[in-house]
Amino acid sequence: MGVYARVQIGSVQVIALNRLDGFSSGNFSQLNVADYVGDDAENVTKNINKVQSLIGASDIAVMSAEHGNNVIKVSQGGKCLPSDALVTQVPNLALLALSADCVTVALIDTQSELIAVVHSGWKGLVAQVLQTAIDSILASGSQRKNLVAVIGPAICAECYEVSPDRVAKVSEINSAAILDSRHIDLCAGIKATLVDNAIRYEQIIGCTFENEDLFSFRRADGEPTGRGGMVVCLCTDEESS
Ligand SMILES: [Zn+2]
């Protein structure tokens, strides 16, 4: 029903989405939340509304990823300015990061109302978007010991064969993300950054390429495909929790 896995940390809900039980059809079947892949706009809106109700939020802010390291603070719902990390301190405002093979990471301050979501593929590893988001959260007053991360499903290293050139680019910045001369392990790179920052994490296991309930850009093999992702919300509204 749209939920691949749900993690609760205090009052914060994190949902990794699957592609089941949405309004879209064809390549976008069914729960596509991206409005830039060729899907019917009305169906995308209905799917995003469904995600909002799945998590019990009163509003939802949707990431516009650009594979960089821009971090933005969000205080209202709707489509966000281009960035790969959203941060909010507004209860009941859900943050949605889109992906189809890239990693999504929720960051939660267990002692305040701050939550964040980050999107990273190999370019995000090179741009160090997760580190930039952590730095931003720490600068806004959070303490490392109060932070918990939740890592979403992503393409696994065995399924992610790339050019040696791409491996070299990632290796320069994040050597933990290198499985071998042709394979990048996105989740290992993310975990290494979390460990370096002494931030605890949970991982939602799963390979987007192997699990057909999840959208995978690579499995689509050049055909248009949808995006799933991760949604996170500090839900204080008891009716909807
Ligand atoms: Zn795999």
mmCIF file of C-alpha atoms and ligand atoms in Angstrom:
data_model
loop_
_atom_site.group_PDB
_atom_site.id
_atom_site.type_symbol
_atom_site.label_atom_id
_atom_site.label_comp_id
_atom_site.label_asym_id
_atom_site.label_seq_id
_atom_site.Cartn_x
_atom_site.Cartn_y
_atom_site.Cartn_z
ATOM 1 C CA MET A 1 0.000 0.000 0.000
ATOM 2 C CA GLY A 2 2.777 2.400 -0.863
ATOM 3 C CA VAL A 3 4.863 1.577 2.194
ATOM 4 C CA TYR A 4 8.014 -0.439 1.589
ATOM 5 C CA ALA A 5 9.182 0.082 5.170
ATOM 6 C CA ARG A 6 8.211 2.342 8.028
ATOM 7 C CA VAL A 7 10.530 3.402 10.855
ATOM 8 C CA GLN A 8 9.395 5.380 13.880
ATOM 9 C CA ILE A 9 11.875 7.364 15.963
ATOM 10 C CA GLY A 10 10.086 9.152 18.793
ATOM 11 C CA SER A 11 7.310 11.155 17.125
ATOM 12 C CA VAL A 12 9.058 11.081 13.771
ATOM 13 C CA GLN A 13 7.836 8.743 11.060
ATOM 14 C CA VAL A 14 10.031 7.675 8.165
ATOM 15 C CA ILE A 15 8.528 5.800 5.221
ATOM 16 C CA ALA A 16 10.456 4.303 2.334
ATOM 17 C CA LEU A 17 7.960 4.179 -0.518
ATOM 18 C CA ASN A 18 7.319 1.350 -2.913
ATOM 19 C CA ARG A 19 5.546 1.730 -6.260
ATOM 20 C CA LEU A 20 2.334 -0.064 -5.316
ATOM 21 C CA ASP A 21 -1.203 1.288 -4.939
ATOM 22 C CA GLY A 22 -0.980 4.649 -6.649
ATOM 23 C CA PHE A 23 -2.873 6.348 -9.464
ATOM 24 C CA SER A 24 -0.314 6.197 -12.287
ATOM 25 C CA SER A 25 -0.190 3.591 -15.020
ATOM 26 C CA GLY A 26 2.209 2.157 -17.576
ATOM 27 C CA ASN A 27 5.883 2.912 -16.917
ATOM 28 C CA PHE A 28 4.851 4.999 -13.933
ATOM 29 C CA SER A 29 2.712 2.337 -12.340
ATOM 30 C CA GLN A 30 1.595 3.089 -9.770
ATOM 31 C CA LEU A 31 2.880 5.405 -7.062
ATOM 32 C CA ASN A 32 5.126 7.739 -9.078
ATOM 33 C CA VAL A 33 5.766 10.996 -7.208
ATOM 34 C CA ALA A 34 7.880 12.779 -9.863
ATOM 35 C CA ASP A 35 6.296 15.415 -12.104
ATOM 36 C CA TYR A 36 9.268 15.610 -14.498
ATOM 37 C CA VAL A 37 9.340 12.101 -15.959
ATOM 38 C CA GLY A 38 6.419 12.327 -18.390
ATOM 39 C CA ASP A 39 3.654 11.054 -16.146
ATOM 40 C CA ASP A 40 0.183 12.609 -16.005
ATOM 41 C CA ALA A 41 0.405 15.644 -13.703
ATOM 42 C CA GLU A 42 -2.947 15.001 -12.069
ATOM 43 C CA ASN A 43 -1.984 11.459 -11.147
ATOM 44 C CA VAL A 44 1.334 12.647 -9.708
ATOM 45 C CA THR A 45 -0.519 15.146 -7.536
ATOM 46 C CA LYS A 46 -2.883 12.422 -6.331
ATOM 47 C CA ASN A 47 0.083 10.178 -5.550
ATOM 48 C CA ILE A 48 1.826 12.908 -3.552
ATOM 49 C CA ASN A 49 -1.418 13.546 -1.651
ATOM 50 C CA LYS A 50 -1.585 9.847 -0.922
ATOM 51 C CA VAL A 51 1.966 9.887 0.458
ATOM 52 C CA GLN A 52 1.028 12.854 2.645
ATOM 53 C CA SER A 53 -1.888 10.934 4.124
ATOM 54 C CA LEU A 54 0.157 7.725 4.485
ATOM 55 C CA ILE A 55 2.495 9.543 6.849
ATOM 56 C CA GLY A 56 -0.226 11.592 8.498
ATOM 57 C CA ALA A 57 1.149 15.027 7.609
ATOM 58 C CA SER A 58 -0.827 18.229 7.186
ATOM 59 C CA ASP A 59 1.384 19.393 4.300
ATOM 60 C CA ILE A 60 4.228 18.020 2.188
ATOM 61 C CA ALA A 61 7.343 19.611 0.677
ATOM 62 C CA VAL A 62 8.720 17.853 -2.386
ATOM 63 C CA MET A 63 12.402 17.893 -3.258
ATOM 64 C CA SER A 64 13.641 18.971 -6.694
ATOM 65 C CA ALA A 65 16.953 17.146 -6.737
ATOM 66 C CA GLU A 66 19.824 18.432 -8.860
ATOM 67 C CA HIS A 67 22.634 16.065 -7.824
ATOM 68 C CA GLY A 68 24.497 18.832 -6.026
ATOM 69 C CA ASN A 69 24.992 19.793 -2.396
ATOM 70 C CA ASN A 70 22.518 22.597 -1.910
ATOM 71 C CA VAL A 71 20.688 22.409 1.445
ATOM 72 C CA ILE A 72 17.484 24.367 1.949
ATOM 73 C CA LYS A 73 15.336 25.118 4.971
ATOM 74 C CA VAL A 74 11.664 24.530 4.294
ATOM 75 C CA SER A 75 8.694 25.963 6.158
ATOM 76 C CA GLN A 76 5.807 25.180 3.828
ATOM 77 C CA GLY A 77 4.567 22.508 1.469
ATOM 78 C CA GLY A 78 4.808 22.358 -2.310
ATOM 79 C CA LYS A 79 7.628 21.877 -4.748
ATOM 80 C CA CYS A 80 10.950 23.079 -3.349
ATOM 81 C CA LEU A 81 13.669 25.061 -5.052
ATOM 82 C CA PRO A 82 16.422 22.865 -6.528
ATOM 83 C CA SER A 83 18.398 21.138 -3.792
ATOM 84 C CA ASP A 84 19.348 17.680 -2.592
ATOM 85 C CA ALA A 85 18.726 18.232 1.107
ATOM 86 C CA LEU A 86 15.626 19.609 2.821
ATOM 87 C CA VAL A 87 15.540 20.630 6.474
ATOM 88 C CA THR A 88 12.523 21.707 8.494
ATOM 89 C CA GLN A 89 11.549 22.483 12.053
ATOM 90 C CA VAL A 90 7.851 22.631 11.277
ATOM 91 C CA PRO A 91 5.835 19.799 12.889
ATOM 92 C CA ASN A 92 3.401 17.947 10.607
ATOM 93 C CA LEU A 93 5.206 19.192 7.485
ATOM 94 C CA ALA A 94 6.432 16.117 5.610
ATOM 95 C CA LEU A 95 9.616 16.190 3.549
ATOM 96 C CA LEU A 96 9.695 13.993 0.443
ATOM 97 C CA ALA A 97 12.908 13.047 -1.367
ATOM 98 C CA LEU A 98 12.531 11.319 -4.727
ATOM 99 C CA SER A 99 14.743 8.550 -6.018
ATOM 100 C CA ALA A 100 14.978 5.548 -8.280
ATOM 101 C CA ASP A 101 18.323 3.894 -7.380
ATOM 102 C CA CYS A 102 19.896 6.840 -5.541
ATOM 103 C CA VAL A 103 20.070 6.724 -1.730
ATOM 104 C CA THR A 104 17.722 8.714 0.434
ATOM 105 C CA VAL A 105 18.648 9.486 4.033
ATOM 106 C CA ALA A 106 16.469 10.910 6.783
ATOM 107 C CA LEU A 107 18.191 12.837 9.583
ATOM 108 C CA ILE A 108 16.311 13.307 12.824
ATOM 109 C CA ASP A 109 17.188 15.355 15.886
ATOM 110 C CA THR A 110 15.604 13.349 18.699
ATOM 111 C CA GLN A 111 15.761 16.315 21.086
ATOM 112 C CA SER A 112 14.243 19.017 18.900
ATOM 113 C CA GLU A 113 11.717 19.331 16.109
ATOM 114 C CA LEU A 114 14.341 19.297 13.373
ATOM 115 C CA ILE A 115 14.167 16.735 10.598
ATOM 116 C CA ALA A 116 15.884 16.514 7.229
ATOM 117 C CA VAL A 117 15.989 14.365 4.151
ATOM 118 C CA VAL A 118 18.918 13.969 1.771
ATOM 119 C CA HIS A 119 19.207 12.489 -1.734
ATOM 120 C CA SER A 120 22.519 11.176 -3.026
ATOM 121 C CA GLY A 121 23.702 9.244 -6.034
ATOM 122 C CA TRP A 122 27.341 9.090 -7.102
ATOM 123 C CA LYS A 123 27.346 12.801 -7.893
ATOM 124 C CA GLY A 124 25.980 13.492 -4.433
ATOM 125 C CA LEU A 125 28.843 11.498 -2.935
ATOM 126 C CA VAL A 126 31.319 13.595 -4.918
ATOM 127 C CA ALA A 127 29.493 16.813 -3.950
ATOM 128 C CA GLN A 128 29.357 15.580 -0.325
ATOM 129 C CA VAL A 129 25.726 16.504 0.039
ATOM 130 C CA LEU A 130 25.224 14.435 3.196
ATOM 131 C CA GLN A 131 28.195 16.081 4.921
ATOM 132 C CA THR A 132 26.939 19.497 3.860
ATOM 133 C CA ALA A 133 23.496 18.714 5.281
ATOM 134 C CA ILE A 134 25.004 17.473 8.561
ATOM 135 C CA ASP A 135 27.151 20.616 8.820
ATOM 136 C CA SER A 136 24.069 22.753 8.254
ATOM 137 C CA ILE A 137 22.074 20.895 10.909
ATOM 138 C CA LEU A 138 24.915 21.161 13.441
ATOM 139 C CA ALA A 139 25.275 24.876 12.658
ATOM 140 C CA SER A 140 21.600 25.357 13.450
ATOM 141 C CA GLY A 141 22.144 24.023 16.971
ATOM 142 C CA SER A 142 21.655 20.257 16.839
ATOM 143 C CA GLN A 143 24.144 18.006 18.620
ATOM 144 C CA ARG A 144 25.631 14.918 16.999
ATOM 145 C CA LYS A 145 24.643 12.694 19.905
ATOM 146 C CA ASN A 146 20.988 13.551 19.369
ATOM 147 C CA LEU A 147 20.978 12.793 15.654
ATOM 148 C CA VAL A 148 19.737 9.544 14.137
ATOM 149 C CA ALA A 149 19.810 8.713 10.437
ATOM 150 C CA VAL A 150 17.634 6.310 8.475
ATOM 151 C CA ILE A 151 19.074 5.079 5.175
ATOM 152 C CA GLY A 152 16.586 4.061 2.493
ATOM 153 C CA PRO A 153 16.794 1.311 -0.112
ATOM 154 C CA ALA A 154 19.050 1.997 -3.115
ATOM 155 C CA ILE A 155 20.781 0.165 -5.908
ATOM 156 C CA CYS A 156 23.295 -2.248 -4.398
ATOM 157 C CA ALA A 157 26.959 -2.315 -5.368
ATOM 158 C CA GLU A 158 26.727 -5.587 -7.325
ATOM 159 C CA CYS A 159 23.945 -4.131 -9.505
ATOM 160 C CA TYR A 160 25.677 -0.784 -9.976
ATOM 161 C CA GLU A 161 28.382 -1.333 -12.551
ATOM 162 C CA VAL A 162 29.900 1.925 -13.767
ATOM 163 C CA SER A 163 32.865 3.212 -15.739
ATOM 164 C CA PRO A 164 36.301 3.169 -14.094
ATOM 165 C CA ASP A 165 36.297 6.928 -14.597
ATOM 166 C CA ARG A 166 33.231 7.302 -12.380
ATOM 167 C CA VAL A 167 34.770 5.011 -9.766
ATOM 168 C CA ALA A 168 37.888 7.212 -9.788
ATOM 169 C CA LYS A 169 35.856 10.393 -9.260
ATOM 170 C CA VAL A 170 34.014 8.932 -6.268
ATOM 171 C CA SER A 171 37.151 7.291 -4.888
ATOM 172 C CA GLU A 172 38.915 10.649 -4.586
ATOM 173 C CA ILE A 173 36.236 11.912 -2.212
ATOM 174 C CA ASN A 174 34.717 8.834 -0.557
ATOM 175 C CA SER A 175 36.847 5.687 -0.849
ATOM 176 C CA ALA A 176 34.449 3.710 1.363
ATOM 177 C CA ALA A 177 31.932 3.826 -1.492
ATOM 178 C CA ILE A 178 34.157 1.777 -3.818
ATOM 179 C CA LEU A 179 33.468 -1.950 -4.052
ATOM 180 C CA ASP A 180 35.942 -2.561 -6.868
ATOM 181 C CA SER A 181 37.223 -0.931 -10.071
ATOM 182 C CA ARG A 182 33.753 -1.114 -11.705
ATOM 183 C CA HIS A 183 31.253 -0.928 -8.834
ATOM 184 C CA ILE A 184 30.144 1.863 -6.499
ATOM 185 C CA ASP A 185 28.427 1.102 -3.195
ATOM 186 C CA LEU A 186 26.288 4.168 -2.562
ATOM 187 C CA CYS A 187 25.030 2.996 0.838
ATOM 188 C CA ALA A 188 28.565 2.200 2.040
ATOM 189 C CA GLY A 189 29.603 5.732 1.123
ATOM 190 C CA ILE A 190 26.658 7.176 3.048
ATOM 191 C CA LYS A 191 27.351 4.980 6.089
ATOM 192 C CA ALA A 192 31.013 6.034 6.116
ATOM 193 C CA THR A 193 29.999 9.687 6.279
ATOM 194 C CA LEU A 194 27.597 8.963 9.147
ATOM 195 C CA VAL A 195 30.282 7.007 11.036
ATOM 196 C CA ASP A 196 32.819 9.822 10.469
ATOM 197 C CA ASN A 197 30.296 12.169 12.060
ATOM 198 C CA ALA A 198 29.495 9.817 14.954
ATOM 199 C CA ILE A 199 25.842 9.725 13.912
ATOM 200 C CA ARG A 200 23.823 6.582 14.666
ATOM 201 C CA TYR A 201 21.853 5.074 11.820
ATOM 202 C CA GLU A 202 19.337 2.448 10.834
ATOM 203 C CA GLN A 203 19.275 1.013 7.348
ATOM 204 C CA ILE A 204 16.197 -0.087 5.438
ATOM 205 C CA ILE A 205 17.588 -2.997 3.458
ATOM 206 C CA GLY A 206 16.738 -3.477 -0.192
ATOM 207 C CA CYS A 207 18.082 -3.098 -3.715
ATOM 208 C CA THR A 208 15.945 -0.927 -5.983
ATOM 209 C CA PHE A 209 17.276 -2.709 -9.086
ATOM 210 C CA GLU A 210 16.426 -6.193 -7.807
ATOM 211 C CA ASN A 211 13.097 -5.474 -6.125
ATOM 212 C CA GLU A 212 10.415 -4.862 -8.736
ATOM 213 C CA ASP A 213 8.174 -3.211 -6.152
ATOM 214 C CA LEU A 214 10.648 -0.296 -6.188
ATOM 215 C CA PHE A 215 11.337 2.152 -9.019
ATOM 216 C CA SER A 216 14.742 1.693 -10.634
ATOM 217 C CA PHE A 217 16.190 4.047 -13.224
ATOM 218 C CA ARG A 218 18.712 1.425 -14.263
ATOM 219 C CA ARG A 219 16.218 -1.424 -14.580
ATOM 220 C CA ALA A 220 14.093 0.865 -16.805
ATOM 221 C CA ASP A 221 17.054 0.736 -19.202
ATOM 222 C CA GLY A 222 16.401 3.993 -21.027
ATOM 223 C CA GLU A 223 12.607 3.851 -20.837
ATOM 224 C CA PRO A 224 10.850 6.511 -18.776
ATOM 225 C CA THR A 225 10.200 5.409 -15.223
ATOM 226 C CA GLY A 226 8.753 6.816 -12.041
ATOM 227 C CA ARG A 227 10.375 7.880 -8.797
ATOM 228 C CA GLY A 228 9.709 6.620 -5.334
ATOM 229 C CA GLY A 229 11.740 7.742 -2.379
ATOM 230 C CA MET A 230 11.514 8.553 1.272
ATOM 231 C CA VAL A 231 9.155 10.716 3.266
ATOM 232 C CA VAL A 232 9.793 11.917 6.807
ATOM 233 C CA CYS A 233 7.566 13.851 9.174
ATOM 234 C CA LEU A 234 7.399 14.863 12.814
ATOM 235 C CA CYS A 235 3.764 14.076 13.433
ATOM 236 C CA THR A 236 2.196 15.745 16.446
ATOM 237 C CA ASP A 237 -1.357 15.539 15.176
ATOM 238 C CA GLU A 238 -2.836 12.604 17.070
ATOM 239 C CA GLU A 239 -5.789 12.092 14.742
ATOM 240 C CA SER A 240 -3.540 11.241 11.839
ATOM 241 C CA SER A 241 -0.891 9.203 13.618
HETATM 242 ZN ZN ZN B 1 21.227 -5.244 -6.324
#
